[in-house]
Amino acid sequence: MKKFIIGTIISVLLLTIAIGIQQDLLFAKPLPYDDEQKGLDTQITIHLSHVVAENTPKGQAASKFAELVEEKTNGKVKVHVYPNSSLFNDENEFQALQNGNVEMIIPTFSKMTSNLPNWQVLDLPYLFNSDDEVHEVLTGSIGEQLLNELKPFHIKGLGFWHNGFKHITTIDHPIHTFEDLTGLRVRTMPSKTLEKQFEAVGATSIPISFSEVFTDLESNAIDAQENTASNIYSKGFYKVQKHMTLTKHGILGYAVLMNENFWQSLPTKIQKQIMEAMKETTDWQFKQAIDMNKEDLQKLEQQDNFEVYTMSDKERQRLKEKLASVYDFYRNNVQNNDVLSEIEKIVSP
Ligand code: SIN
């Protein structure tokens, strides 16, 4: 019996050693170390904060980006998206990003102009005629040049996304001519160029955080606002405004930003996978933003007590001419006028 027990123990030991050798569990040399492997075995979490609803061009793009990052990194990187200013709002998100309290934000480029005055170029009225022109500018060398301006702020610019063309909503009367804007208090994003734009037509621009716009329209603290169809629909502005005029006078788009220290802490392989996810999302999102704005405009047209009016070509031309002074303001107040000349080579006059 004793012999049997000793024999069994020896057999089990020999079997364990044989399996260990076969699986490289015993005597296995550690894998050679290189930078690519650093951190690859740890879970990385990106908190991404933004201010709009999920069913918007930015909201959808953020979800798509999160999905693609997770897929490309085999689940090593998880992106948690916080929409609707649920984590940070317009007023504190940039500071939060710089302090490393959040890893990613996606502000409109207009909201970056107090730090980056050159970015006001993208707020110039009637600069772009089509979504294709916007795509070419934002995803090409001009976009890259603008993103490089983020370096002194220790922020990594991953790219630009599009929403669409802005229109104007009002409460009291529709805007058929630019004279109808006289005296109105119009909510805008904070940008000197947008301020000048409404000043040029005798209105007053009031910069308000996006999360406050609905209540300020409802309480009549402001009379009007400019935005894309998708933002007007998803935030329900049509419930507290009566008229929308399709002016297509400017664009609304986004800079996709990451905390630079966080970016630098990522293994090279993960950085590459994130940039691939970014490129794929950007290609997808430009088209998706156009479709979404089209669909949301149709939904707005179907609302009771809300009238959508298309400004005539003649009136749009008058408005464009009236707003020419905004270009003078821009040229006199920003350091790098070359960006405007570069854009003018791409867009039709
Ligand atoms: C956004 O699309 O992120 C908000 C735009 C706005 O503030 O009007």
Short mmCIF file of C-alpha atoms and ligand atoms in Angstrom, two decimals:
data_model
loop_
_atom_site.label_atom_id
_atom_site.label_comp_id
_atom_site.label_asym_id
_atom_site.label_seq_id
_atom_site.Cartn_x
_atom_site.Cartn_y
_atom_site.Cartn_z
CA MET A 1 0.00 0.00 0.00
CA LYS A 2 2.86 2.32 1.05
CA LYS A 3 4.67 1.52 -2.22
CA PHE A 4 1.49 2.25 -4.18
CA ILE A 5 1.05 5.70 -2.55
CA ILE A 6 4.73 6.66 -3.14
CA GLY A 7 4.48 5.42 -6.75
CA THR A 8 1.34 7.52 -7.34
CA ILE A 9 2.96 10.67 -5.88
CA ILE A 10 6.07 10.22 -8.06
CA SER A 11 3.92 9.66 -11.19
CA VAL A 12 1.84 12.79 -10.50
CA LEU A 13 5.04 14.84 -9.95
CA LEU A 14 6.62 13.56 -13.21
CA LEU A 15 3.41 14.26 -15.14
CA THR A 16 3.20 17.81 -13.76
CA ILE A 17 6.85 18.51 -14.74
CA ALA A 18 6.26 17.09 -18.25
CA ILE A 19 3.17 19.30 -18.81
CA GLY A 20 5.01 22.33 -17.40
CA ILE A 21 7.91 21.84 -19.84
CA GLN A 22 5.55 21.35 -22.76
CA GLN A 23 3.58 24.55 -21.91
CA ASP A 24 6.77 26.54 -21.29
CA LEU A 25 5.61 27.17 -17.74
CA LEU A 26 8.84 25.88 -16.25
CA PHE A 27 12.21 27.19 -17.38
CA ALA A 28 10.43 29.72 -19.64
CA LYS A 29 12.60 32.78 -20.24
CA PRO A 30 10.86 36.13 -19.69
CA LEU A 31 9.81 37.76 -23.00
CA PRO A 32 12.27 40.38 -24.21
CA TYR A 33 11.09 43.78 -22.92
CA ASP A 34 10.45 46.65 -25.26
CA ASP A 35 8.50 49.91 -25.15
CA GLU A 36 5.67 48.46 -27.19
CA GLN A 37 4.78 46.07 -24.40
CA LYS A 38 4.87 48.57 -21.58
CA GLY A 39 1.43 48.79 -20.00
CA LEU A 40 -0.20 46.49 -22.51
CA ASP A 41 -1.46 44.16 -19.82
CA THR A 42 -3.20 46.85 -17.77
CA GLN A 43 -6.73 48.12 -18.35
CA ILE A 44 -6.82 51.72 -19.52
CA THR A 45 -9.90 53.89 -19.05
CA ILE A 46 -10.66 57.06 -20.96
CA HIS A 47 -13.39 59.32 -19.54
CA LEU A 48 -14.85 61.33 -22.41
CA SER A 49 -17.08 64.27 -21.49
CA HIS A 50 -19.28 66.24 -23.89
CA VAL A 51 -22.25 68.59 -23.70
CA VAL A 52 -24.80 67.38 -26.26
CA ALA A 53 -27.34 64.57 -26.40
CA GLU A 54 -26.37 61.07 -27.52
CA ASN A 55 -28.60 61.24 -30.60
CA THR A 56 -26.56 64.00 -32.26
CA PRO A 57 -23.61 63.94 -34.69
CA LYS A 58 -21.13 64.42 -31.83
CA GLY A 59 -22.93 62.05 -29.46
CA GLN A 60 -23.05 59.30 -32.10
CA ALA A 61 -19.43 59.86 -33.12
CA ALA A 62 -18.31 59.65 -29.48
CA SER A 63 -20.07 56.28 -29.10
CA LYS A 64 -18.63 55.00 -32.38
CA PHE A 65 -15.13 56.09 -31.33
CA ALA A 66 -15.56 54.31 -27.95
CA GLU A 67 -16.65 51.10 -29.75
CA LEU A 68 -13.76 51.22 -32.24
CA VAL A 69 -11.12 51.92 -29.58
CA GLU A 70 -12.31 48.97 -27.53
CA GLU A 71 -12.39 46.72 -30.60
CA LYS A 72 -8.96 47.75 -31.92
CA THR A 73 -7.27 47.41 -28.52
CA ASN A 74 -8.98 44.05 -27.80
CA GLY A 75 -10.71 45.58 -24.79
CA LYS A 76 -7.52 46.97 -23.22
CA VAL A 77 -8.85 50.51 -23.55
CA LYS A 78 -12.38 51.36 -22.44
CA VAL A 79 -13.88 54.73 -23.31
CA HIS A 80 -16.65 55.86 -20.95
CA VAL A 81 -18.74 58.56 -22.62
CA TYR A 82 -20.54 61.17 -20.47
CA PRO A 83 -23.03 63.13 -22.65
CA ASN A 84 -25.31 66.12 -21.88
CA SER A 85 -22.80 67.98 -19.63
CA SER A 86 -23.29 65.17 -17.08
CA LEU A 87 -19.59 65.27 -16.10
CA PHE A 88 -18.32 68.72 -17.18
CA ASN A 89 -20.01 71.60 -19.00
CA ASP A 90 -18.90 74.33 -21.41
CA GLU A 91 -17.57 76.43 -18.56
CA ASN A 92 -15.34 73.89 -16.84
CA GLU A 93 -14.49 71.15 -19.36
CA PHE A 94 -11.34 72.76 -20.78
CA GLN A 95 -9.89 73.35 -17.29
CA ALA A 96 -10.82 69.78 -16.32
CA LEU A 97 -8.95 68.47 -19.37
CA GLN A 98 -5.86 70.54 -18.63
CA ASN A 99 -5.88 69.43 -14.97
CA GLY A 100 -6.24 65.79 -16.00
CA ASN A 101 -9.64 65.43 -14.31
CA VAL A 102 -10.97 64.04 -17.58
CA GLU A 103 -8.99 62.44 -20.41
CA MET A 104 -11.04 63.64 -23.39
CA ILE A 105 -13.46 66.43 -24.34
CA ILE A 106 -14.96 67.48 -27.70
CA PRO A 107 -15.71 71.21 -27.56
CA THR A 108 -16.92 73.24 -30.52
CA PHE A 109 -13.99 75.11 -32.03
CA SER A 110 -15.84 78.39 -31.27
CA LYS A 111 -15.49 77.62 -27.56
CA MET A 112 -11.70 77.32 -27.94
CA THR A 113 -11.25 80.79 -29.43
CA SER A 114 -10.50 82.65 -26.19
CA ASN A 115 -7.35 80.51 -25.91
CA LEU A 116 -6.79 80.09 -29.64
CA PRO A 117 -7.87 83.32 -31.41
CA ASN A 118 -6.78 82.00 -34.81
CA TRP A 119 -9.53 79.39 -34.62
CA GLN A 120 -12.06 82.21 -35.06
CA VAL A 121 -11.45 81.76 -38.76
CA LEU A 122 -13.86 78.80 -38.66
CA ASP A 123 -16.59 81.07 -37.23
CA LEU A 124 -16.47 83.52 -40.14
CA PRO A 125 -19.91 83.89 -41.72
CA TYR A 126 -20.50 82.46 -45.18
CA LEU A 127 -16.92 81.16 -45.43
CA PHE A 128 -17.99 77.65 -46.44
CA ASN A 129 -20.52 76.75 -49.12
CA SER A 130 -20.74 73.00 -48.65
CA ASP A 131 -20.03 70.12 -46.28
CA ASP A 132 -17.36 68.91 -48.74
CA GLU A 133 -15.43 72.16 -48.36
CA VAL A 134 -15.64 71.84 -44.56
CA HIS A 135 -14.36 68.26 -44.80
CA GLU A 136 -11.40 69.25 -46.97
CA VAL A 137 -10.36 72.06 -44.64
CA LEU A 138 -10.83 70.28 -41.32
CA THR A 139 -9.27 66.96 -42.27
CA GLY A 140 -6.39 68.32 -44.36
CA SER A 141 -3.23 70.30 -43.69
CA ILE A 142 -5.15 73.38 -42.48
CA GLY A 143 -6.86 71.30 -39.79
CA GLU A 144 -3.47 69.90 -38.80
CA GLN A 145 -1.99 73.39 -38.61
CA LEU A 146 -4.83 74.51 -36.31
CA LEU A 147 -4.44 71.45 -34.07
CA ASN A 148 -0.72 72.19 -33.69
CA GLU A 149 -1.67 75.42 -31.93
CA LEU A 150 -2.81 73.29 -28.98
CA LYS A 151 0.76 72.28 -28.08
CA PRO A 152 1.49 75.16 -25.64
CA PHE A 153 -1.66 74.15 -23.73
CA HIS A 154 -0.37 70.57 -23.25
CA ILE A 155 -3.33 69.19 -25.12
CA LYS A 156 -3.24 66.60 -27.86
CA GLY A 157 -5.56 67.39 -30.77
CA LEU A 158 -6.77 64.11 -32.28
CA GLY A 159 -8.76 65.75 -35.07
CA PHE A 160 -11.88 67.69 -36.04
CA TRP A 161 -15.47 66.50 -36.39
CA HIS A 162 -18.35 68.21 -38.15
CA ASN A 163 -21.90 68.94 -37.11
CA GLY A 164 -23.33 71.14 -39.84
CA PHE A 165 -24.49 74.57 -40.93
CA LYS A 166 -26.10 76.92 -38.41
CA HIS A 167 -29.52 78.52 -38.73
CA ILE A 168 -31.42 80.99 -36.53
CA THR A 169 -34.44 80.36 -34.28
CA THR A 170 -36.57 83.13 -32.76
CA ILE A 171 -39.57 83.49 -30.52
CA ASP A 172 -41.49 86.60 -31.64
CA HIS A 173 -41.17 86.92 -35.38
CA PRO A 174 -39.49 85.05 -38.23
CA ILE A 175 -36.25 86.32 -39.77
CA HIS A 176 -36.97 87.06 -43.43
CA THR A 177 -34.36 89.80 -43.85
CA PHE A 178 -31.34 90.73 -41.74
CA GLU A 179 -33.25 93.81 -40.57
CA ASP A 180 -35.54 91.41 -38.64
CA LEU A 181 -32.60 90.65 -36.34
CA THR A 182 -32.29 94.24 -35.12
CA GLY A 183 -32.55 94.57 -31.36
CA LEU A 184 -32.70 90.82 -30.63
CA ARG A 185 -30.74 89.21 -27.79
CA VAL A 186 -29.17 86.22 -29.49
CA ARG A 187 -27.44 83.41 -27.66
CA THR A 188 -24.12 82.46 -29.24
CA MET A 189 -21.14 80.35 -28.33
CA PRO A 190 -18.33 82.44 -26.83
CA SER A 191 -16.35 83.76 -29.81
CA LYS A 192 -15.46 87.38 -30.66
CA THR A 193 -16.23 86.69 -34.31
CA LEU A 194 -19.74 85.48 -33.46
CA GLU A 195 -20.20 88.54 -31.28
CA LYS A 196 -19.23 90.81 -34.21
CA GLN A 197 -21.48 88.85 -36.54
CA PHE A 198 -24.62 89.77 -34.58
CA GLU A 199 -23.36 93.26 -33.80
CA ALA A 200 -23.13 93.85 -37.57
CA VAL A 201 -26.89 93.32 -37.91
CA GLY A 202 -27.88 95.35 -34.86
CA ALA A 203 -28.44 92.41 -32.51
CA THR A 204 -26.70 91.65 -29.23
CA SER A 205 -24.86 88.37 -28.82
CA ILE A 206 -25.09 86.75 -25.40
CA PRO A 207 -22.64 83.89 -24.74
CA ILE A 208 -24.35 81.21 -22.67
CA SER A 209 -23.34 77.68 -21.80
CA PHE A 210 -25.14 75.14 -24.02
CA SER A 211 -26.70 73.44 -21.00
CA GLU A 212 -28.46 76.74 -20.10
CA VAL A 213 -29.88 77.63 -23.51
CA PHE A 214 -33.22 75.84 -23.20
CA THR A 215 -34.13 77.47 -19.86
CA ASP A 216 -32.97 80.91 -21.00
CA LEU A 217 -35.11 80.65 -24.13
CA GLU A 218 -38.05 79.41 -22.07
CA SER A 219 -37.79 82.26 -19.57
CA ASN A 220 -37.31 84.84 -22.37
CA ALA A 221 -33.90 85.84 -21.00
CA ILE A 222 -32.90 85.63 -24.68
CA ASP A 223 -34.97 85.98 -27.86
CA ALA A 224 -33.06 83.86 -30.33
CA GLN A 225 -30.15 81.50 -30.91
CA GLU A 226 -28.12 80.07 -33.78
CA ASN A 227 -27.53 76.34 -34.15
CA THR A 228 -27.70 73.27 -36.35
CA ALA A 229 -30.94 71.39 -36.97
CA SER A 230 -29.66 68.42 -34.97
CA ASN A 231 -28.89 70.50 -31.87
CA ILE A 232 -32.19 72.40 -32.17
CA TYR A 233 -34.13 69.15 -32.42
CA SER A 234 -32.25 67.05 -29.86
CA LYS A 235 -32.31 69.79 -27.20
CA GLY A 236 -35.97 70.59 -27.87
CA PHE A 237 -35.35 74.29 -28.62
CA TYR A 238 -38.36 74.12 -30.98
CA LYS A 239 -40.58 73.77 -27.90
CA VAL A 240 -39.55 77.22 -26.65
CA GLN A 241 -39.09 79.01 -30.00
CA LYS A 242 -41.66 79.62 -32.73
CA HIS A 243 -39.62 80.25 -35.87
CA MET A 244 -36.55 78.84 -37.58
CA THR A 245 -34.94 80.54 -40.58
CA LEU A 246 -32.60 78.50 -42.73
CA THR A 247 -29.75 80.97 -43.19
CA LYS A 248 -26.83 78.51 -43.42
CA HIS A 249 -24.64 81.41 -42.34
CA GLY A 250 -21.88 79.56 -40.54
CA ILE A 251 -20.66 76.15 -39.43
CA LEU A 252 -20.56 74.30 -36.14
CA GLY A 253 -17.87 71.69 -35.62
CA TYR A 254 -15.66 70.12 -32.98
CA ALA A 255 -12.09 69.60 -31.88
CA VAL A 256 -11.45 66.14 -30.41
CA LEU A 257 -9.02 66.73 -27.55
CA MET A 258 -7.02 64.57 -25.16
CA ASN A 259 -4.92 65.44 -22.11
CA GLU A 260 -1.31 65.45 -23.38
CA ASN A 261 0.24 63.79 -20.30
CA PHE A 262 -2.30 60.99 -20.52
CA TRP A 263 -1.56 60.59 -24.25
CA GLN A 264 2.18 60.42 -23.58
CA SER A 265 1.62 57.78 -20.89
CA LEU A 266 0.03 55.41 -23.43
CA PRO A 267 2.10 52.65 -25.06
CA THR A 268 2.98 53.43 -28.69
CA LYS A 269 0.87 50.54 -29.92
CA ILE A 270 -2.22 51.85 -28.11
CA GLN A 271 -1.62 55.39 -29.45
CA LYS A 272 -1.56 53.93 -32.95
CA GLN A 273 -4.78 51.99 -32.37
CA ILE A 274 -6.50 55.11 -30.98
CA MET A 275 -5.47 57.14 -34.04
CA GLU A 276 -6.82 54.39 -36.31
CA ALA A 277 -10.14 54.48 -34.41
CA MET A 278 -10.14 58.27 -34.72
CA LYS A 279 -9.58 58.18 -38.48
CA GLU A 280 -12.30 55.60 -39.01
CA THR A 281 -14.76 57.52 -36.81
CA THR A 282 -13.98 60.80 -38.61
CA ASP A 283 -14.58 59.29 -42.07
CA TRP A 284 -17.88 57.85 -40.85
CA GLN A 285 -19.00 60.88 -38.88
CA PHE A 286 -18.84 63.54 -41.61
CA LYS A 287 -21.45 61.66 -43.64
CA GLN A 288 -23.48 60.70 -40.60
CA ALA A 289 -23.65 64.37 -39.47
CA ILE A 290 -25.08 65.42 -42.83
CA ASP A 291 -27.73 62.65 -42.75
CA MET A 292 -28.66 63.40 -39.16
CA ASN A 293 -29.12 67.13 -39.79
CA LYS A 294 -31.32 66.34 -42.82
CA GLU A 295 -33.51 63.97 -40.78
CA ASP A 296 -33.76 66.35 -37.83
CA LEU A 297 -34.71 69.24 -40.10
CA GLN A 298 -37.57 67.13 -41.46
CA LYS A 299 -38.71 66.40 -37.90
CA LEU A 300 -38.57 70.11 -37.08
CA GLU A 301 -40.70 70.88 -40.13
CA GLN A 302 -43.36 68.52 -38.77
CA GLN A 303 -43.66 70.22 -35.37
CA ASP A 304 -46.86 72.06 -34.47
CA ASN A 305 -46.41 75.70 -33.49
CA PHE A 306 -42.97 75.82 -35.08
CA GLU A 307 -42.45 77.28 -38.54
CA VAL A 308 -39.39 76.63 -40.69
CA TYR A 309 -38.68 79.33 -43.27
CA THR A 310 -35.97 79.24 -45.95
CA MET A 311 -34.28 82.60 -46.43
CA SER A 312 -34.36 83.61 -50.08
CA ASP A 313 -31.10 83.61 -52.07
CA LYS A 314 -31.43 87.37 -52.51
CA GLU A 315 -31.72 87.92 -48.75
CA ARG A 316 -28.88 85.51 -48.00
CA GLN A 317 -26.71 87.53 -50.39
CA ARG A 318 -27.72 90.78 -48.62
CA LEU A 319 -26.92 89.18 -45.26
CA LYS A 320 -23.55 87.98 -46.55
CA GLU A 321 -22.66 91.48 -47.75
CA LYS A 322 -23.80 93.00 -44.46
CA LEU A 323 -21.52 90.59 -42.58
CA ALA A 324 -18.42 91.46 -44.63
CA SER A 325 -17.26 93.76 -41.78
CA VAL A 326 -16.73 90.65 -39.62
CA TYR A 327 -13.87 89.68 -41.96
CA ASP A 328 -12.24 93.09 -41.37
CA PHE A 329 -12.53 92.52 -37.63
CA TYR A 330 -10.97 89.08 -38.01
CA ARG A 331 -8.09 90.32 -40.19
CA ASN A 332 -7.28 93.12 -37.73
CA ASN A 333 -7.46 90.99 -34.61
CA VAL A 334 -5.83 87.64 -35.25
CA GLN A 335 -2.12 86.95 -35.66
CA ASN A 336 -2.27 84.36 -38.37
CA ASN A 337 -4.25 85.57 -41.37
CA ASP A 338 -2.53 82.94 -43.51
CA VAL A 339 -5.09 80.35 -42.42
CA LEU A 340 -7.88 82.41 -43.98
CA SER A 341 -5.93 82.77 -47.25
CA GLU A 342 -5.30 79.00 -47.24
CA ILE A 343 -9.02 78.30 -46.74
CA GLU A 344 -9.97 80.78 -49.46
CA LYS A 345 -7.90 78.73 -51.92
CA ILE A 346 -10.17 75.74 -51.21
CA VAL A 347 -13.66 77.26 -50.92
CA SER A 348 -15.63 78.70 -53.83
CA PRO A 349 -15.98 82.51 -53.66
C1 SIN B 1 -22.31 71.45 -29.21
O1 SIN B 1 -22.74 71.06 -30.31
O2 SIN B 1 -21.39 70.91 -28.62
C2 SIN B 1 -22.95 72.63 -28.55
C3 SIN B 1 -23.18 73.75 -29.48
C4 SIN B 1 -23.59 75.01 -28.79
O3 SIN B 1 -23.07 75.36 -27.72
O4 SIN B 1 -24.45 75.72 -29.36
#
